[in-house]
Coordinates of C-alpha atoms in Angstrom, one line a residue:
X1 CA 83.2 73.2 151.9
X2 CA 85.7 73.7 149.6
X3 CA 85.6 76.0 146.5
X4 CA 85.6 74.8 143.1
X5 CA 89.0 76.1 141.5
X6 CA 88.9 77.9 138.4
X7 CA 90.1 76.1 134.9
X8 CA 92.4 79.0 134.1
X9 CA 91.5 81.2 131.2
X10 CA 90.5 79.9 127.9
X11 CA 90.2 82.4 125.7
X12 CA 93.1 83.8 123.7
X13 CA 94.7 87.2 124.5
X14 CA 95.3 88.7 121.2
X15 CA 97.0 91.7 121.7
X16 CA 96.5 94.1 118.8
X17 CA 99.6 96.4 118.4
X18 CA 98.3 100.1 116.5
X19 CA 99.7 102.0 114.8
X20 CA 99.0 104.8 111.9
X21 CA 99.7 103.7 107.9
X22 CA 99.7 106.2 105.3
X23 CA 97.1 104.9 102.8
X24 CA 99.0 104.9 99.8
X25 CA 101.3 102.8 101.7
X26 CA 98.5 99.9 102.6
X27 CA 97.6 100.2 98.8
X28 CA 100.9 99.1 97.9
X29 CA 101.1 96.4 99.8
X30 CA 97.5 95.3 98.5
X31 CA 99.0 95.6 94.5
X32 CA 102.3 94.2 95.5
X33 CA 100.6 90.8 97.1
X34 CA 101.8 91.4 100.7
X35 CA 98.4 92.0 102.2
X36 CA 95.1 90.4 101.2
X37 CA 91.7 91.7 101.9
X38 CA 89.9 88.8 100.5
X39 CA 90.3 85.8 103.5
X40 CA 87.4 83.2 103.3
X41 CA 85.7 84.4 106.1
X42 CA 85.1 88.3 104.6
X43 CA 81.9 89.2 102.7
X44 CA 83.3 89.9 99.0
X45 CA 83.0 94.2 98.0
X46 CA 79.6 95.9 98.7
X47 CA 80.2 99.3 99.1
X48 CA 78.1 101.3 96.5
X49 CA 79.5 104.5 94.6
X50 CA 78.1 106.9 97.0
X51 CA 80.0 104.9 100.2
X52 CA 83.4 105.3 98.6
X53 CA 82.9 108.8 97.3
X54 CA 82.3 109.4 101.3
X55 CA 85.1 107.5 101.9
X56 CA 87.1 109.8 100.1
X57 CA 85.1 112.6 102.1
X58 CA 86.2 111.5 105.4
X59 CA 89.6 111.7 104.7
X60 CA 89.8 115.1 103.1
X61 CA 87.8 116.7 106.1
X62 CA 90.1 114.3 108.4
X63 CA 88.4 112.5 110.0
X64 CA 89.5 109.7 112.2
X65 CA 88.0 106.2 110.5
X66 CA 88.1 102.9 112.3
X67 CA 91.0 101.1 112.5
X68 CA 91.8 98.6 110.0
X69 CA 92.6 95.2 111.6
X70 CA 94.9 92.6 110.2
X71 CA 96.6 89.3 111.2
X72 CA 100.2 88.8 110.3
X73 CA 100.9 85.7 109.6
X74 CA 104.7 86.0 109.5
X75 CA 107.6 86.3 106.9
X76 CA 107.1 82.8 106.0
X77 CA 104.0 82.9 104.2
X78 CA 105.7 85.6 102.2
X79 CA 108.2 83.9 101.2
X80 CA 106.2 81.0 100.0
X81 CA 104.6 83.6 98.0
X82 CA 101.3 84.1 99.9
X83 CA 100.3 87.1 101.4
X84 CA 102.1 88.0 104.5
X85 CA 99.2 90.4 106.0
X86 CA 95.4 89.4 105.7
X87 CA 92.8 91.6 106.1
X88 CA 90.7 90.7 109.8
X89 CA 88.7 94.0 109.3
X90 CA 88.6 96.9 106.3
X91 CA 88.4 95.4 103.2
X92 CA 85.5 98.1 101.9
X93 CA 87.7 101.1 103.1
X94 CA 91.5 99.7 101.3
X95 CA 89.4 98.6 98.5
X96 CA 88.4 101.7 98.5
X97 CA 91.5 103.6 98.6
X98 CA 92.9 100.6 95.8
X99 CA 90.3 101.8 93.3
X100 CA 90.8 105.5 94.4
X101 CA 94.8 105.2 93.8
X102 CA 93.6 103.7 90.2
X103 CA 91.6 106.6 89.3
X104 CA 88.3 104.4 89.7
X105 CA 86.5 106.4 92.6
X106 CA 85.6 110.3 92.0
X107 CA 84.5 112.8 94.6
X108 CA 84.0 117.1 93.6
X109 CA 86.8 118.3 92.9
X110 CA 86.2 121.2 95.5
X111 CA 86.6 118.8 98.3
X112 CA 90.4 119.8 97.0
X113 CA 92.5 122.9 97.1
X114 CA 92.4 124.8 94.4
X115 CA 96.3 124.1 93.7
X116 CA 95.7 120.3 94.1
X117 CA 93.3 119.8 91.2
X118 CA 94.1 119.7 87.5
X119 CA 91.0 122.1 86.2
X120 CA 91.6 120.5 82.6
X121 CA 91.0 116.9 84.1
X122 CA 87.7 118.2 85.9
X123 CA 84.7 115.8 84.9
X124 CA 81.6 117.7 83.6
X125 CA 79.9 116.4 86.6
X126 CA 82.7 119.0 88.5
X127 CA 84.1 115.2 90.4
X128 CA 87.9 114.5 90.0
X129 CA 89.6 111.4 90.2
X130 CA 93.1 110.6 91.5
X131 CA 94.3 111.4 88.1
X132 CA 92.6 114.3 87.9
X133 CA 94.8 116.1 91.0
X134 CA 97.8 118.1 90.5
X135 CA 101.3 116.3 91.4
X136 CA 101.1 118.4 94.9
X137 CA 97.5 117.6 95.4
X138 CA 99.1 113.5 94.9
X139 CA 101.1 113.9 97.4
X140 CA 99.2 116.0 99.8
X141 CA 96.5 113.1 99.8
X142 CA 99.3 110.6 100.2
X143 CA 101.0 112.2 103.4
X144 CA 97.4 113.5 104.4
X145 CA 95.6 109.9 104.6
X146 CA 96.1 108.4 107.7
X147 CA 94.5 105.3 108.9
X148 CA 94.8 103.4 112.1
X149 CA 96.4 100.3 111.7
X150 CA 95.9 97.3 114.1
X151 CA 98.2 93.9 114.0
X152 CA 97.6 91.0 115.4
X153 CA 100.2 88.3 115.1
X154 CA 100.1 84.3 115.5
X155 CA 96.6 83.8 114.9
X156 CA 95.1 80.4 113.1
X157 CA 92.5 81.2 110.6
X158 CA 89.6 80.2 113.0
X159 CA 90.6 82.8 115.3
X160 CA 90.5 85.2 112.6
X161 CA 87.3 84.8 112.0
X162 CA 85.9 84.9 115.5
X163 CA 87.6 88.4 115.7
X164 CA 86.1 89.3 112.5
X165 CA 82.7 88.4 114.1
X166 CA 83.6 90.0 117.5
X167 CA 84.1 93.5 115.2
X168 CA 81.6 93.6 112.9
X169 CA 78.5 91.7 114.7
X170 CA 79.3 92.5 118.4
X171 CA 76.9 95.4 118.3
X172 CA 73.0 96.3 117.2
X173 CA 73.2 96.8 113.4
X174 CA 72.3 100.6 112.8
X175 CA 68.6 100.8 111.0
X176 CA 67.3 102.6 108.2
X177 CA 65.0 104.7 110.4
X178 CA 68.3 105.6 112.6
X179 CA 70.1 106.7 109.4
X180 CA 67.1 108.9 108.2
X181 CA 66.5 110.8 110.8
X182 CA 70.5 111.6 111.0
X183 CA 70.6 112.6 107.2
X184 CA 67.3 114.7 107.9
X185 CA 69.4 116.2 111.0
X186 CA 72.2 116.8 109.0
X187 CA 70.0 118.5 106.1
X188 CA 68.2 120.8 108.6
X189 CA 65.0 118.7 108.1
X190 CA 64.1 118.1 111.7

């Protein structure tokens, strides 16, 4: 009896190149129009005060954050004076980083050495924004800040969504009771 033959794939391959950006760098492109973190498909900004400050947190202790994930949509677009890059994953961590950069996002000021923070610009609260850090503690931040960085070229808007969907809802959404009992964990409350 003879085998049915297969239809030969269907889905797309679409090969993410990755890479690391310096975060200052990714802001720039954000301000200067090349990349957009705002495609129809994304949720609009929901991080509260607290999640960027930790933002910020994670990158001075160094540690490794997801990837950000972004479609190039070639030169073209750019020249028509659209946004060559669009934002497939990330938008709450490089809007983050944007409002950092533009002194709208504090964290303590001893999250910094003591060489990297301006002690006249320290907020009574003892936070520090971008503004309030030395010129060296500037540019430590913007060599520092690393982020991985994941391209994905050629894709139509549909398929940027269904990657945007495979990322963020191909997993079981974390609970309030799971974060509690890590923060009571991480507080010595156990």
């Amino acid at each position: 009896m003879p085998q049915p033959s297969a239809p030969g794939r269907t889905l797309p391959s679409y090969q993410l190149d990755g890479t690391k950006r310096r975060v200052n760098e990714l802001v720039t492109w954000i301000r200067d129009g090349i990349m957009a973190v705002d495609p129809p498909y994304q949720r609009g900004a929901v991080w509260t005060d607290q999640q960027r400050t930790n933002l910020i947190k994670s990158m001075q202790l160094g540690l490794p954050l997801h990837a950000v994930i972004v479609s190039d949509r070639g030169v073209e677009e750019s020249v028509a004076g659209r946004p060559q890059f669009v934002v497939v994953d990330g938008r709450q961590r490089l809007e983050t980083f944007t409002a950092w950069w533009d002194g709208k996002v504090s964290a303590p000021a001893n999250w910094f050495e003591a060489n990297e923070v301006d002690p006249t610009r320290i907020a009574p609260d003892g936070t520090v924004t971008r503004d309030g850090l030395t010129d060296l503690g500037r540019r430590m931040a913007a060599n520092r800040w690393l982020i991985g960085f994941h391209e994905v070229k050629g894709l139509t808007v549909e398929q940027e969504a269904d990657l945007y969907l495979l990322v963020n809802f191909g997993g079981v959404a974390q609970t309030d009771a799971d974060r509690q009992r890590a923060a009571a964990m991480g507080t010595g409350q156990t």
